[in-house]
Short mmCIF file of C-alpha atoms and ligand atoms in Angstrom, two decimals:
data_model
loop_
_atom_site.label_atom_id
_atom_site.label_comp_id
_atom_site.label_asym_id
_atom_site.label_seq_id
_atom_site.Cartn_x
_atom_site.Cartn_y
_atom_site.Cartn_z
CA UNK A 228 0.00 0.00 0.00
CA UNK A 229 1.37 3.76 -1.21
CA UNK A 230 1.99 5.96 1.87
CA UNK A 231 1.42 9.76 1.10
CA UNK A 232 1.74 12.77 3.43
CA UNK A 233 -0.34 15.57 2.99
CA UNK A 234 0.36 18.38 5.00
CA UNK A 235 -3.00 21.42 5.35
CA UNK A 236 -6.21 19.95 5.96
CA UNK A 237 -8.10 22.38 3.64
CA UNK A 238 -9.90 22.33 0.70
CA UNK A 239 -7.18 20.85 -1.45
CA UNK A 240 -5.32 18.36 1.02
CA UNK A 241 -8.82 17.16 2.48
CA UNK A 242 -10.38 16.27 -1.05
CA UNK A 243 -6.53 14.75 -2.43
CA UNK A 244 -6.54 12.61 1.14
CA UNK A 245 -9.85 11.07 0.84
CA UNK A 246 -9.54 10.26 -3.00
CA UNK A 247 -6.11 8.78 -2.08
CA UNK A 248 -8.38 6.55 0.51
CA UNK A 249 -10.84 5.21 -1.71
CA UNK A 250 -8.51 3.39 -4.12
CA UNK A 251 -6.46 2.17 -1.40
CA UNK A 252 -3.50 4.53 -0.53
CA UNK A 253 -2.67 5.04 3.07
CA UNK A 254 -2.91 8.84 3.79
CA UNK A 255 -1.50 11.08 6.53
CA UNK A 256 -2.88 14.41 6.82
CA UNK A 257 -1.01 16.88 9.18
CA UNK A 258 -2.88 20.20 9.74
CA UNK A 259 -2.61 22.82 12.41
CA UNK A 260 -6.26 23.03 14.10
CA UNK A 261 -8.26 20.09 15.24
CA UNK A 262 -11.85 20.23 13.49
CA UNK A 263 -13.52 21.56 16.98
CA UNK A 264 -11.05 24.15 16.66
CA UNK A 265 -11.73 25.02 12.95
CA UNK A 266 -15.89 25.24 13.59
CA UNK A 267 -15.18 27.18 16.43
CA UNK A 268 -13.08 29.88 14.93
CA UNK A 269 -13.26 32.74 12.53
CA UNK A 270 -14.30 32.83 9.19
CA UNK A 271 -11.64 31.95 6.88
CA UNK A 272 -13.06 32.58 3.17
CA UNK A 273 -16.43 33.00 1.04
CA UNK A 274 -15.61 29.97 -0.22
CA UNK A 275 -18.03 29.71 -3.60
CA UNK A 276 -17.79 27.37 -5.73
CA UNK A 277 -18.87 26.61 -9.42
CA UNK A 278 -19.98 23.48 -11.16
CA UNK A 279 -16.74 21.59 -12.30
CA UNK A 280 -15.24 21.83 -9.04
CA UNK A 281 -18.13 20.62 -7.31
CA UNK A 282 -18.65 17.92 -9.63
CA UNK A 283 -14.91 16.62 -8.52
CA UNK A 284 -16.62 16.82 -4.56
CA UNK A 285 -19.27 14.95 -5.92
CA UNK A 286 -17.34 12.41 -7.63
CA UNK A 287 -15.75 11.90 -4.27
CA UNK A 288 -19.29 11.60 -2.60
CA UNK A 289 -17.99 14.57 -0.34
CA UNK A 290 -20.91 16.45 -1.06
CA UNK A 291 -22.93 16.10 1.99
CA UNK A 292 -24.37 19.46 2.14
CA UNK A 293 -26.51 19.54 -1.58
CA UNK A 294 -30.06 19.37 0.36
CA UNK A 295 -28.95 21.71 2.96
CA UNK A 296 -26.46 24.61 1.24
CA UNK A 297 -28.35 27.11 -1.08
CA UNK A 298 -27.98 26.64 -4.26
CA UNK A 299 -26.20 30.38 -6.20
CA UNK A 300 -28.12 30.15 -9.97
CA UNK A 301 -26.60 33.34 -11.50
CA UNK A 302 -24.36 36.30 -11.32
CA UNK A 303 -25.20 39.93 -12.07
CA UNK A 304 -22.97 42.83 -12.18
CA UNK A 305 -23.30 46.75 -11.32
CA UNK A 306 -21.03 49.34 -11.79
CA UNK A 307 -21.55 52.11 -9.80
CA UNK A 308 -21.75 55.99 -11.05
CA UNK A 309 -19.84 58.91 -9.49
CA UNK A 310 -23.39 60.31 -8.36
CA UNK A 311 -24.96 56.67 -6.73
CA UNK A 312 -26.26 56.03 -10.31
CA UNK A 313 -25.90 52.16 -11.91
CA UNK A 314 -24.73 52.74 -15.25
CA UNK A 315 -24.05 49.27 -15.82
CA UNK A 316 -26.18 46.17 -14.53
CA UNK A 317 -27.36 42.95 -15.70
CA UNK A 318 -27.48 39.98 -14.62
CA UNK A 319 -27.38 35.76 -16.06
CA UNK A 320 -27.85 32.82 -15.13
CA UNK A 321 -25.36 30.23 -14.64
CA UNK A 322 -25.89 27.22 -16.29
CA UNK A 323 -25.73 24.97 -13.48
CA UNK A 324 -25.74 26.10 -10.23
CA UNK A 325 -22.41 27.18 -7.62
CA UNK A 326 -22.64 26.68 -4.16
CA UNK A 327 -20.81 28.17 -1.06
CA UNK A 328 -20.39 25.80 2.59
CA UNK A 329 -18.36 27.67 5.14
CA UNK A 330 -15.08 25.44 5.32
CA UNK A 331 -15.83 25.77 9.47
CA UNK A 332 -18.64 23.14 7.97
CA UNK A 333 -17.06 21.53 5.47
CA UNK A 334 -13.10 21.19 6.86
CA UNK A 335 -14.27 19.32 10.27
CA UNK A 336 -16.50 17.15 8.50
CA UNK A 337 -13.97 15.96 6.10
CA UNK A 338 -11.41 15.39 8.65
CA UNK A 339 -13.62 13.32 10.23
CA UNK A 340 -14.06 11.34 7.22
CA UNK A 341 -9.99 10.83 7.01
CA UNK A 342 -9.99 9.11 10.17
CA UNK A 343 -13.36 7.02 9.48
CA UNK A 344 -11.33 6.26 6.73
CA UNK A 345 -8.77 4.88 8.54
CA UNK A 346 -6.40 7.70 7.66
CA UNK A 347 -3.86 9.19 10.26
CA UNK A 348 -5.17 13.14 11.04
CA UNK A 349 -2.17 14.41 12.91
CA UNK A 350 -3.14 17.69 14.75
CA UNK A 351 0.32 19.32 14.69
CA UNK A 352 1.66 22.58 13.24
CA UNK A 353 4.30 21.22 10.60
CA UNK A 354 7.60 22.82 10.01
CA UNK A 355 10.46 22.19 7.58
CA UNK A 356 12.17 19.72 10.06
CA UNK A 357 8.43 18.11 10.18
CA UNK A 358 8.24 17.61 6.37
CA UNK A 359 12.23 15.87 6.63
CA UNK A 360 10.42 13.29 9.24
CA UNK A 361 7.38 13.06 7.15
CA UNK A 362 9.33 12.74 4.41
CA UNK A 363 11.64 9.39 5.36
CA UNK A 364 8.03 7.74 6.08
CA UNK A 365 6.37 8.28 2.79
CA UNK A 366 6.72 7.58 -0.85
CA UNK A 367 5.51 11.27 -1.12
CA UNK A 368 4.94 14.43 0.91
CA UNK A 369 2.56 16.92 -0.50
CA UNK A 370 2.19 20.75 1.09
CA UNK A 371 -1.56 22.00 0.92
CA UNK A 372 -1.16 24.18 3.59
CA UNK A 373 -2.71 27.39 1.67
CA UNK A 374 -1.30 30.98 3.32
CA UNK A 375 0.67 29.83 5.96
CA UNK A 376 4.36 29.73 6.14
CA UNK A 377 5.50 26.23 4.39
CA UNK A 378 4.39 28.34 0.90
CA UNK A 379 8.04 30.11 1.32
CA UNK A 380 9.82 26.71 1.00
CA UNK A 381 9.01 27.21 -2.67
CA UNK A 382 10.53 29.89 -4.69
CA UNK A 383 8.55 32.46 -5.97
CA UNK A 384 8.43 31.95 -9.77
CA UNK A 385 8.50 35.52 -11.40
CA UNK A 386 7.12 35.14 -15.01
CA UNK A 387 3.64 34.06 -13.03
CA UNK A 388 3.50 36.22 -10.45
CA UNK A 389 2.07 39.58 -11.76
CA UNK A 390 1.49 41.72 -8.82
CA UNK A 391 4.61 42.73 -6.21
CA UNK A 392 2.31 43.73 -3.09
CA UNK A 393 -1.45 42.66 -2.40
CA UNK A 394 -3.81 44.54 -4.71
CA UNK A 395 -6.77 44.54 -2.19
CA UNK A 396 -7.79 45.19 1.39
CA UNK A 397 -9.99 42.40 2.15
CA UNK A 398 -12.88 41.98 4.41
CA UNK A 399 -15.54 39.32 4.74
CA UNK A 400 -19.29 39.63 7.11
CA UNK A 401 -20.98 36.56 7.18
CA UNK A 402 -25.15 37.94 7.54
CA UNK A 403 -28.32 36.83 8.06
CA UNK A 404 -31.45 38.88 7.26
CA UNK A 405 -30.31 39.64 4.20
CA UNK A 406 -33.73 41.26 1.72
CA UNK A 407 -33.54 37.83 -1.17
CA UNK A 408 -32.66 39.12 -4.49
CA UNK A 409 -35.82 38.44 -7.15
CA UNK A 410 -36.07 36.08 -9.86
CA UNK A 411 -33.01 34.04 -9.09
CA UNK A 412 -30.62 33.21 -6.35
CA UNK A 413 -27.18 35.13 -7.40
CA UNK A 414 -23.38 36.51 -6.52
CA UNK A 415 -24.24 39.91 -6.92
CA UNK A 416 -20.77 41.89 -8.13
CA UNK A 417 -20.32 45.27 -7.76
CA UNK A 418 -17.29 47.64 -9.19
CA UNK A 419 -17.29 50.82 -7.32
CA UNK A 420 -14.39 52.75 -9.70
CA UNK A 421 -11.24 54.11 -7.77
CA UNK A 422 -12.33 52.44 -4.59
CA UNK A 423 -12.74 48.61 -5.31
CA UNK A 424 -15.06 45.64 -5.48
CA UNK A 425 -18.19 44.27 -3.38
CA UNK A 426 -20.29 40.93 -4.17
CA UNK A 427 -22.33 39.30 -1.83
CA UNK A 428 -24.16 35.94 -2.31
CA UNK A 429 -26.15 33.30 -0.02
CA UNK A 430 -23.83 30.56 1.41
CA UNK A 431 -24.45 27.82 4.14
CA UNK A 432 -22.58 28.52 7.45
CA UNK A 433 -22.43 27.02 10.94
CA UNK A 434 -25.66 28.31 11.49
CA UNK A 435 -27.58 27.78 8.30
CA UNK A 436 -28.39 29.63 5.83
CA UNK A 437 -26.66 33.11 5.51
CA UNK A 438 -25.43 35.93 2.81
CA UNK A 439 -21.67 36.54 2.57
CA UNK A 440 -20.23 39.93 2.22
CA UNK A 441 -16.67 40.06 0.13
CA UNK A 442 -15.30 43.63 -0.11
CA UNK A 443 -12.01 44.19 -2.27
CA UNK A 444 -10.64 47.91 -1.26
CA UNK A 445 -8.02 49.35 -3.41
CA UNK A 446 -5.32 49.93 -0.87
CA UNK A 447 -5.39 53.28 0.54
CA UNK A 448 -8.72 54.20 -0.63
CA UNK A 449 -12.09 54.43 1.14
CA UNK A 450 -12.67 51.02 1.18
CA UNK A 451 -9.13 50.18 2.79
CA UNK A 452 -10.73 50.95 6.24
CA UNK A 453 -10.74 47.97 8.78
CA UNK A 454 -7.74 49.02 10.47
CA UNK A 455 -9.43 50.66 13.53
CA UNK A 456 -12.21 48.04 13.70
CA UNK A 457 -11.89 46.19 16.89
CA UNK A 458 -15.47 44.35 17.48
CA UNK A 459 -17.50 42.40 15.58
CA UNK A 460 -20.60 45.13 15.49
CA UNK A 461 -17.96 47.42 14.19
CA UNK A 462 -16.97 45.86 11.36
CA UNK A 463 -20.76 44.69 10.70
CA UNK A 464 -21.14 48.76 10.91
CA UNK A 465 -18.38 49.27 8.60
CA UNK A 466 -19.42 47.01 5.92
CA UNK A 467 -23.31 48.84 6.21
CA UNK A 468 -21.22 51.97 6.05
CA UNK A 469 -19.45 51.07 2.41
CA UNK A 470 -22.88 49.96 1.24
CA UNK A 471 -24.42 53.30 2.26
CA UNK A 472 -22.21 55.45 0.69
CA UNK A 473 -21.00 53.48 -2.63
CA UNK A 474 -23.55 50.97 -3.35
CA UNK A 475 -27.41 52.51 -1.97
CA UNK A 476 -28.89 49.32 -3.83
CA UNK A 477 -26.96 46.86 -1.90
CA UNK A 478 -27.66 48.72 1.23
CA UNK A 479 -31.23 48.60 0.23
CA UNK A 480 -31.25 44.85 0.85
CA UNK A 481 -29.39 45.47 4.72
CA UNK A 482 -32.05 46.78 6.52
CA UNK A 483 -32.11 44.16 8.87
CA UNK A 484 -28.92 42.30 8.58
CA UNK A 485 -27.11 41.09 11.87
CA UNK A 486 -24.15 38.97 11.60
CA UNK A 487 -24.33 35.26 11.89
CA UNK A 488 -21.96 34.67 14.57
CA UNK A 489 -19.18 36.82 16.25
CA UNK A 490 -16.37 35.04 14.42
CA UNK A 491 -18.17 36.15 10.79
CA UNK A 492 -16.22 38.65 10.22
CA UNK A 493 -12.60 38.56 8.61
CA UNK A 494 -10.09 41.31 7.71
CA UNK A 495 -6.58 41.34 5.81
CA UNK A 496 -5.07 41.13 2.77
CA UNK A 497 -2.20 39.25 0.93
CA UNK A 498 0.12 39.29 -2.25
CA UNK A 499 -0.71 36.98 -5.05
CA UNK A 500 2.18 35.09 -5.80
CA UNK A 501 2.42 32.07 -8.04
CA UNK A 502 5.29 29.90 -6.74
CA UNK A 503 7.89 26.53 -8.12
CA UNK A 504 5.50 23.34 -7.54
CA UNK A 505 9.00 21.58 -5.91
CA UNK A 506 10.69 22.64 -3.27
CA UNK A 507 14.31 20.67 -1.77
CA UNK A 508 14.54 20.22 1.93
CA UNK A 509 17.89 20.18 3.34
CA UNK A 510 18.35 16.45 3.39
CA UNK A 511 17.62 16.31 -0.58
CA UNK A 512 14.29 15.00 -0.46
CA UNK A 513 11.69 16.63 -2.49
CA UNK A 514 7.91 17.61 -1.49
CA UNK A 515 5.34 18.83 -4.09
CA UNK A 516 3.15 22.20 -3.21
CA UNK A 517 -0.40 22.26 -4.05
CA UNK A 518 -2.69 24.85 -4.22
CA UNK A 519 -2.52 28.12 -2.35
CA UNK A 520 0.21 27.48 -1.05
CA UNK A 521 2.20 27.47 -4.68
CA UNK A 522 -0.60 29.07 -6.42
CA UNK A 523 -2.14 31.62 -4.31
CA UNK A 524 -4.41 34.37 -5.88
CA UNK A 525 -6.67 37.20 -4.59
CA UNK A 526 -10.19 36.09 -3.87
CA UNK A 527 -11.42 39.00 -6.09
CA UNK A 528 -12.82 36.36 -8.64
CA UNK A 529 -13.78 33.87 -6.12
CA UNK A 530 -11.73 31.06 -7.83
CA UNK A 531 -9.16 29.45 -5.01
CA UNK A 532 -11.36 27.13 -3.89
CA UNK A 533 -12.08 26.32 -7.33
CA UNK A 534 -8.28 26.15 -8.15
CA UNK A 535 -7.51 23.93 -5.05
CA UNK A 536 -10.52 21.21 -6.06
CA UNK A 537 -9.35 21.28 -9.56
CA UNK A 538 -5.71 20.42 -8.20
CA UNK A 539 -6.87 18.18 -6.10
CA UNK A 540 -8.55 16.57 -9.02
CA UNK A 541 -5.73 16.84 -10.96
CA UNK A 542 -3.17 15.18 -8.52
CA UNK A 543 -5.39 12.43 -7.33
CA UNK A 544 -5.35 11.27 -11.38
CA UNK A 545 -1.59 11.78 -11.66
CA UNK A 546 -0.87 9.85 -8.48
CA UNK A 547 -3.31 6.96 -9.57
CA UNK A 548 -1.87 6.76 -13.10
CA UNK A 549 1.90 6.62 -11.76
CA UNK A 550 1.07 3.13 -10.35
CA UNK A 551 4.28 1.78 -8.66
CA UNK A 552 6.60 4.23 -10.06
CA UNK A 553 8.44 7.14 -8.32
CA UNK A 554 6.02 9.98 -6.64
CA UNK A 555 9.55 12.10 -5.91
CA UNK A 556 11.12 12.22 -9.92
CA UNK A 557 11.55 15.88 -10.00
CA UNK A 558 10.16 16.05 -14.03
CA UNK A 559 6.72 13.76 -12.93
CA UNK A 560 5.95 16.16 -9.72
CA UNK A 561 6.12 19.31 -12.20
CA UNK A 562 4.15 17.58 -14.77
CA UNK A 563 1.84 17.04 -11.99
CA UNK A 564 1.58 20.58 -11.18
CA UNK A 565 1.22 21.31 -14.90
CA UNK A 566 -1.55 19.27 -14.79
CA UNK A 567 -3.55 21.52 -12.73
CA UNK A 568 -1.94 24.80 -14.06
CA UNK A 569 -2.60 23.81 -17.51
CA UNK A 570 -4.98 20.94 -18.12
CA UNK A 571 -7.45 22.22 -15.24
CA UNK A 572 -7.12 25.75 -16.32
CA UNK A 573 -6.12 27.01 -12.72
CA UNK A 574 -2.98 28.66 -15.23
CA UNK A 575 -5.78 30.70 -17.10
CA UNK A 576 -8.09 31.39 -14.02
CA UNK A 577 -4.75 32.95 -12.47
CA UNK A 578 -3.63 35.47 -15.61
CA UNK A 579 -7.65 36.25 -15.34
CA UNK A 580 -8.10 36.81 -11.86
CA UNK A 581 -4.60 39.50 -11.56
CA UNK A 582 -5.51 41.24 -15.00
CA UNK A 583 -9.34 42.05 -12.64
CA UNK A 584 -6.83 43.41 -10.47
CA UNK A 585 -5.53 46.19 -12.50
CA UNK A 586 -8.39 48.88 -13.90
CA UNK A 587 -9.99 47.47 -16.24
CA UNK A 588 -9.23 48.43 -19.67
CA UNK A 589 -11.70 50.03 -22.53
CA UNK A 590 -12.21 47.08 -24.40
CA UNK A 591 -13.40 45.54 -20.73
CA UNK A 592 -15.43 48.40 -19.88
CA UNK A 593 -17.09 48.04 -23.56
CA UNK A 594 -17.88 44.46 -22.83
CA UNK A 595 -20.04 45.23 -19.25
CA UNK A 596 -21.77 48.20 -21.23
CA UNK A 597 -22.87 46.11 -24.17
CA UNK A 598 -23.87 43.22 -21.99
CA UNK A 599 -26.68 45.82 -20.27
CA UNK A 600 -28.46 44.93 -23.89
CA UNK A 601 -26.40 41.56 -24.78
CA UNK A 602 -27.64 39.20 -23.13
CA UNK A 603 -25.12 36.65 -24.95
CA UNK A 604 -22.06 38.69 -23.20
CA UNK A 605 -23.89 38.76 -19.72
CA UNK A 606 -23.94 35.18 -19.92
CA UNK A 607 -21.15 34.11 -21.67
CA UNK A 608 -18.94 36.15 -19.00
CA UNK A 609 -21.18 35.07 -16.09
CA UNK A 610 -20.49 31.14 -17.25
CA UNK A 611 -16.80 31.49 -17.84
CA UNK A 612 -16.01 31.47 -13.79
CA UNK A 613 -16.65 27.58 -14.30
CA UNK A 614 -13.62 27.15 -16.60
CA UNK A 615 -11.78 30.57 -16.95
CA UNK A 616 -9.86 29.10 -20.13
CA UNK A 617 -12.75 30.83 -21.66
CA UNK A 618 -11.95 34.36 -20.97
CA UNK A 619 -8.83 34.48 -23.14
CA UNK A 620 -9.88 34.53 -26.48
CA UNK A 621 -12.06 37.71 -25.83
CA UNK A 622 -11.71 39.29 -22.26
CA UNK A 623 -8.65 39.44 -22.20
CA UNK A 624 -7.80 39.95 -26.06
CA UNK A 625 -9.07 43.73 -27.20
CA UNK A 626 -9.62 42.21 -30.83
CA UNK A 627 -11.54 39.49 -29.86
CA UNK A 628 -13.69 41.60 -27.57
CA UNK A 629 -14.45 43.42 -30.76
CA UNK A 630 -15.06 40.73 -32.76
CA UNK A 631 -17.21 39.35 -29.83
CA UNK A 632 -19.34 42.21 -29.60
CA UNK A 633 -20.10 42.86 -33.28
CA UNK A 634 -21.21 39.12 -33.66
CA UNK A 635 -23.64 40.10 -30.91
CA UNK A 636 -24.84 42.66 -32.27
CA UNK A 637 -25.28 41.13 -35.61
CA UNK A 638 -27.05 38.65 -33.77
CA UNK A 639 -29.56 40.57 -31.86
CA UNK A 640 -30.21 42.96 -35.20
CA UNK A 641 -31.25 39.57 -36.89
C1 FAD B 1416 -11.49 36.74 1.87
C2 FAD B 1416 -11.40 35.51 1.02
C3 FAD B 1416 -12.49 35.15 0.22
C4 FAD B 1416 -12.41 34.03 -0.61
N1 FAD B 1416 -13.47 33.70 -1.41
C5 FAD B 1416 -13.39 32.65 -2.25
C6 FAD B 1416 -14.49 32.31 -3.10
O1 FAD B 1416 -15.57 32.90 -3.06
N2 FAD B 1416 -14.34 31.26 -3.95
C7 FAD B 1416 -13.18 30.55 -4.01
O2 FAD B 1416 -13.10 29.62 -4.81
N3 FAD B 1416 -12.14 30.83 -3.19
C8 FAD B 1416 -12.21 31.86 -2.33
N4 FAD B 1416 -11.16 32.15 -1.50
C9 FAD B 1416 -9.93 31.34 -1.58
C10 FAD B 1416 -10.06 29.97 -0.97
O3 FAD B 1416 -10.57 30.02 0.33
C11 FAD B 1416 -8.69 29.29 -0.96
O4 FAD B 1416 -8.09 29.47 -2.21
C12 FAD B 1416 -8.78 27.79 -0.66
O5 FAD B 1416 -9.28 27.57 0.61
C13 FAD B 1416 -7.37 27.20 -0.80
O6 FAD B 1416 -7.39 25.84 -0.47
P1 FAD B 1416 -6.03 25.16 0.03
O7 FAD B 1416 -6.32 23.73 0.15
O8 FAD B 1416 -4.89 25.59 -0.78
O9 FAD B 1416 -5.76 25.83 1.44
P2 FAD B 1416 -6.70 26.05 2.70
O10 FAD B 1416 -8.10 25.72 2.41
O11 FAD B 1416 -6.36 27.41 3.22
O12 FAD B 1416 -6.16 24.97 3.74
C14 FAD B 1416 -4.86 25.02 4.26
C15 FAD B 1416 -4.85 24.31 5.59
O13 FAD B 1416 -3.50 24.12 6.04
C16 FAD B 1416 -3.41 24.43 7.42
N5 FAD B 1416 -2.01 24.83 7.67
C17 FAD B 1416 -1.42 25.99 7.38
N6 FAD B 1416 -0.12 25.97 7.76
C18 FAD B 1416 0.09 24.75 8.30
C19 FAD B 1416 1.25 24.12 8.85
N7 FAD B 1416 2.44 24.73 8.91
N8 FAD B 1416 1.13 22.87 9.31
C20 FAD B 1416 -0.06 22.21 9.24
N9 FAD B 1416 -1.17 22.76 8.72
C21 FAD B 1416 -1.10 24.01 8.23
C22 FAD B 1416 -4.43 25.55 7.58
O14 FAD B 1416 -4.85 25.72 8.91
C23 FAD B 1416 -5.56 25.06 6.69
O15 FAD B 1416 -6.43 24.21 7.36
C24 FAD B 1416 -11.21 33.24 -0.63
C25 FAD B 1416 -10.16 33.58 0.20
C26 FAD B 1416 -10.23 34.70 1.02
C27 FAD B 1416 -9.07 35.04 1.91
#
C-alpha cells in the first residue's frame, strides 16, 4: 500500500486525502487546528464554488451538504456611477448552479471522514524539520497548507507572479437577514471605480443559511478601512457603512442584517504570488506544493477554492496513473503541477483573476456596457467562472472583444 503525506487539511489536502483513501492509498494528513477548533473559529473565506469543481466533490461523494447549502443560480454585475447612479447592470444565469459551505462546515466534516477512513489526522503545526520526518516515512509528501508559512519553501516563480504587493484590502461579514434578491438566487458583483469591489451571495454557514459579504478595497482608498475596527458590530457597521455610501442598492437589501456569529467577520489582505510546484529540503528530499500554497491568488474572482478542487482533481489522477513508479522524480511532480496549471485551467483562471486586479481596460469596460443589452455577453462572462480558459480569447484579447461584440450585435439585429 502507497503511503502519502499531505500536509494542510483544507480544501485541497482534504479532497486529495480522501480520494487517495478510496482506491487504497494510506494517507497522513497533518494540519494545524483540530476540526472543533476550525468550527469554532473565525471565518476563513467566502468559499463559492462553481460546477466543475463541485462535480470533482461529488465524484468523491464529499458532497454532503446539496439538500442543505443554497444553491447560487446566476451572477449579475453593477457598476456604480460617481453620483450613486448604476450605469451598468445585468445579470445571467449560470448554467448549473455554484454553491458556497463555510469550510468551518465543510473542513471538520472531512477530517472526520480521514480518520473514518482509517487515515492518520495528525493535529500538529508542521515545520520544515516536520516535512524531513514526514518525508523518510512516505513515498511522497505533499504541502496543501494554503497561506501559511510552508508556501516560502518554494521559490517564488517571477514570469507568473504579476502583482509585487497585495492589490486589495480584504474583508468578509458573514449575515443573516439579508432582503432575497428576485427572480433568481445570485453573486451579486459590484465595481465601485477608484475604490474597489463588493459581491455578496447566499452561502451555508455554521448556522444555516446566511449571505456573505466580500469587499475588495483598493489599498489606501475608502474602502481600505478595517484598520481601527476592533469588534464584531464594528466591522458589521463598517461594511453597512461602504454599502451606504458606494452601493445605496446593496444597502437597500441590509435593513435588517445582523451577523451570523461573532467570528463572521474577517479582515486582511495578501500578495498573489504564483510559486515553483517543488521545493528541496535540506536532506535532498523533495515535497510537491499544491494549491494556495504554490498558487495563491486574490479572492477578487472567487476562484481558489475552485483552483484547489481542480488540483486536487488533478493530482489524485496523476498519483493513480503513476502506479508503482516514483512519486519524488523531480520532471513527474512538475508535470503534476502542470496538470492543474494547464490541463485544469487554474494557469488561465490565475492570468484572469490578476488582469481584474488592475483597472480594467476600454475594451473591458465596452464588454459590461454592451452586456446591459447583450444578453449573450452577460452570460457568456457570467459562465466562464466555471472554466476561466474561456476568458482568453475575448476578455482578455481587445480584438476578440471586438469581434465578440459585433457578432452580438449582428445577432440581436437579426
Ligand atoms: C477573503 C477571502 C475570500 C475568498 N473567497 C473565495 C471564493 O468565493 N471562492 C473561491 O473559490 N475561493 C475563495 N477564496 C480562496 C479559498 O478560500 C482558498 O483558495 C482555498 O481555501 C485554498 O485551499 P487550500 O487547500 O490551498 O488551502 P486552505 O483551504 O487554506 O487549507 C490550508 C490548511 O493548512 C493548514 N495549515 C497551514 N499551515 C500549516 C502548517 N504549517 N502545518 C499544518 N497545517 C497548516 C491551515 O490551517 C488550513 O487548514 C477566498 C479567500 C479569502 C481570503
Amino acid at each position: 500500500m502507497r503511503r502519502i503525506a499531505i500536509v494542510g487539511g483544507g480544501q485541497s489536502g482534504l479532497q486529495l486525502a480522501l480520494g487517495l483513501q478510496q482506491h487504497g492509498y494510506k494517507v497522513t494528513v497533518v494540519t494545524d487546528r483540530s476540526g472543533e477548533d476550525i468550527a469554532a473559529g473565525r471565518v476563513m473565506s467566502s468559499q463559492c464554488m462553481f460546477h466543475t469543481a463541485l462535480e470533482y466533490e461529488r465524484e468523491l461523494g464529499l458532497n454532503y451538504w446539496e439538500a442543505e447549502g443554497p444553491y447560487v443560480e446566476g451572477m449579475s454585475m453593477s457598476i456604480a456611477g460617481p453620483d450613486g447612479s448604476r450605469p451598468v447592470h445585468w445579470s445571467a444565469r449560470l448554467e448549473r448552479p455554484a454553491q458556497a459551505i463555510d469550510q468551518r462546515v465543510k473542513y471538520p466534516r472531512w477530517m472526520q471522514e480521514v480518520e473514518d477512513r482509517g487515515g492518520a489526522l495528525i493535529i500538529e503545526r508542521c515545520d520544515a524539520a516536520g516535512l524531513e520526518r514526514l518525508a523518510k516515512e512516505h513515498e511522497l509528501v505533499i504541502v496543501a497548507s494554503g497561506k501559511g508559512d510552508l508556501k516560502d519553501l518554494f521559490p517564488a516563480s517571477p514570469a507568473r507572479t504579476m502583482h509585487g504587493q497585495p492589490m486589495r484590502a480584504l474583508a468578509l461579514t458573514y449575515v443573516k437577514n439579508m432582503t432575497p434578491r428576485e427572480e433568481f438566487t445570485a453573486v451579486n458583483f459590484n465595481i465601485v471605480p477608484g475604490v474597489g469591489e463588493y459581491f455578496v451571495f447566499p452561502a451555508l454557514t455554521t448556522t444555516g443559511a446566511c449571505e456573505i459579504m466580500v469587499f475588495e478595497g483598493l489599498p489606501g482608498g475608502p474602502m481600505d478601512c478595517w484598520g481601527d475596527v476592533r469588534t464584531p458590530q464594528a466591522h458589521l457597521a463598517k461594511s453597512r457603512w461602504i454599502l451606504d455610501t458606494f452601493l445605496p442598492w446593496e444597502a437597500a437589501r441590509c435593513q435588517d442584517v445582523a451577523l451570523t456569529d461573532d467570528n463572521g467577520t474577517l479582515a486582511g489582505r495578501f500578495q498573489p504570488v504564483v510559486r515553483e510546484p517543488v521545493a528541496r529540503l535540506p536532506s535532498g528530499a523533495r515535497v510537491l506544493g499544491m494549491a494556495d500554497a504554490v498558487c495563491l491568488n486574490d479572492p477578487i474572482t472567487g476562484q481558489g477554492s475552485n483552483n484547489a478542487s481542480k488540483a486536487a482533481h488533478a493530482y489524485l489522477h496523476a498519483i493513480l496513473e503513476r502506479g508503482r513508479e516514483s512519486l519524488t522524480d523531480e520532471a513527474w511532480m512538475r508535470a503534476t503541477f502542470d496538470r492543474a496549471w494547464t490541463g485544469e485551467g487554474v494557469g488561465a483562471a490565475t492570468l484572469w483573476t490578476n488582469a481584474l486586479l488592475l483597472p480594467p481596460p476600454p475594451h473591458v469596460l465596452q464588454l459590461f456596457g454592451a452586456a446591459n443589452t447583450l444578453g449573450g455577453i452577460a452570460s457568456r462572462f457570467v459562465n466562464a467562472f466555471d472554466d476561466p480558459r474561456d476568458f482568453g480569447g475575448w476578455f482578455l484579447d481587445p480584438g476578440g472583444a471586438e469581434r465578440f461584440i459585433a457578432e452580438q450585435q449582428a445577432g440581436a439585429a437579426s
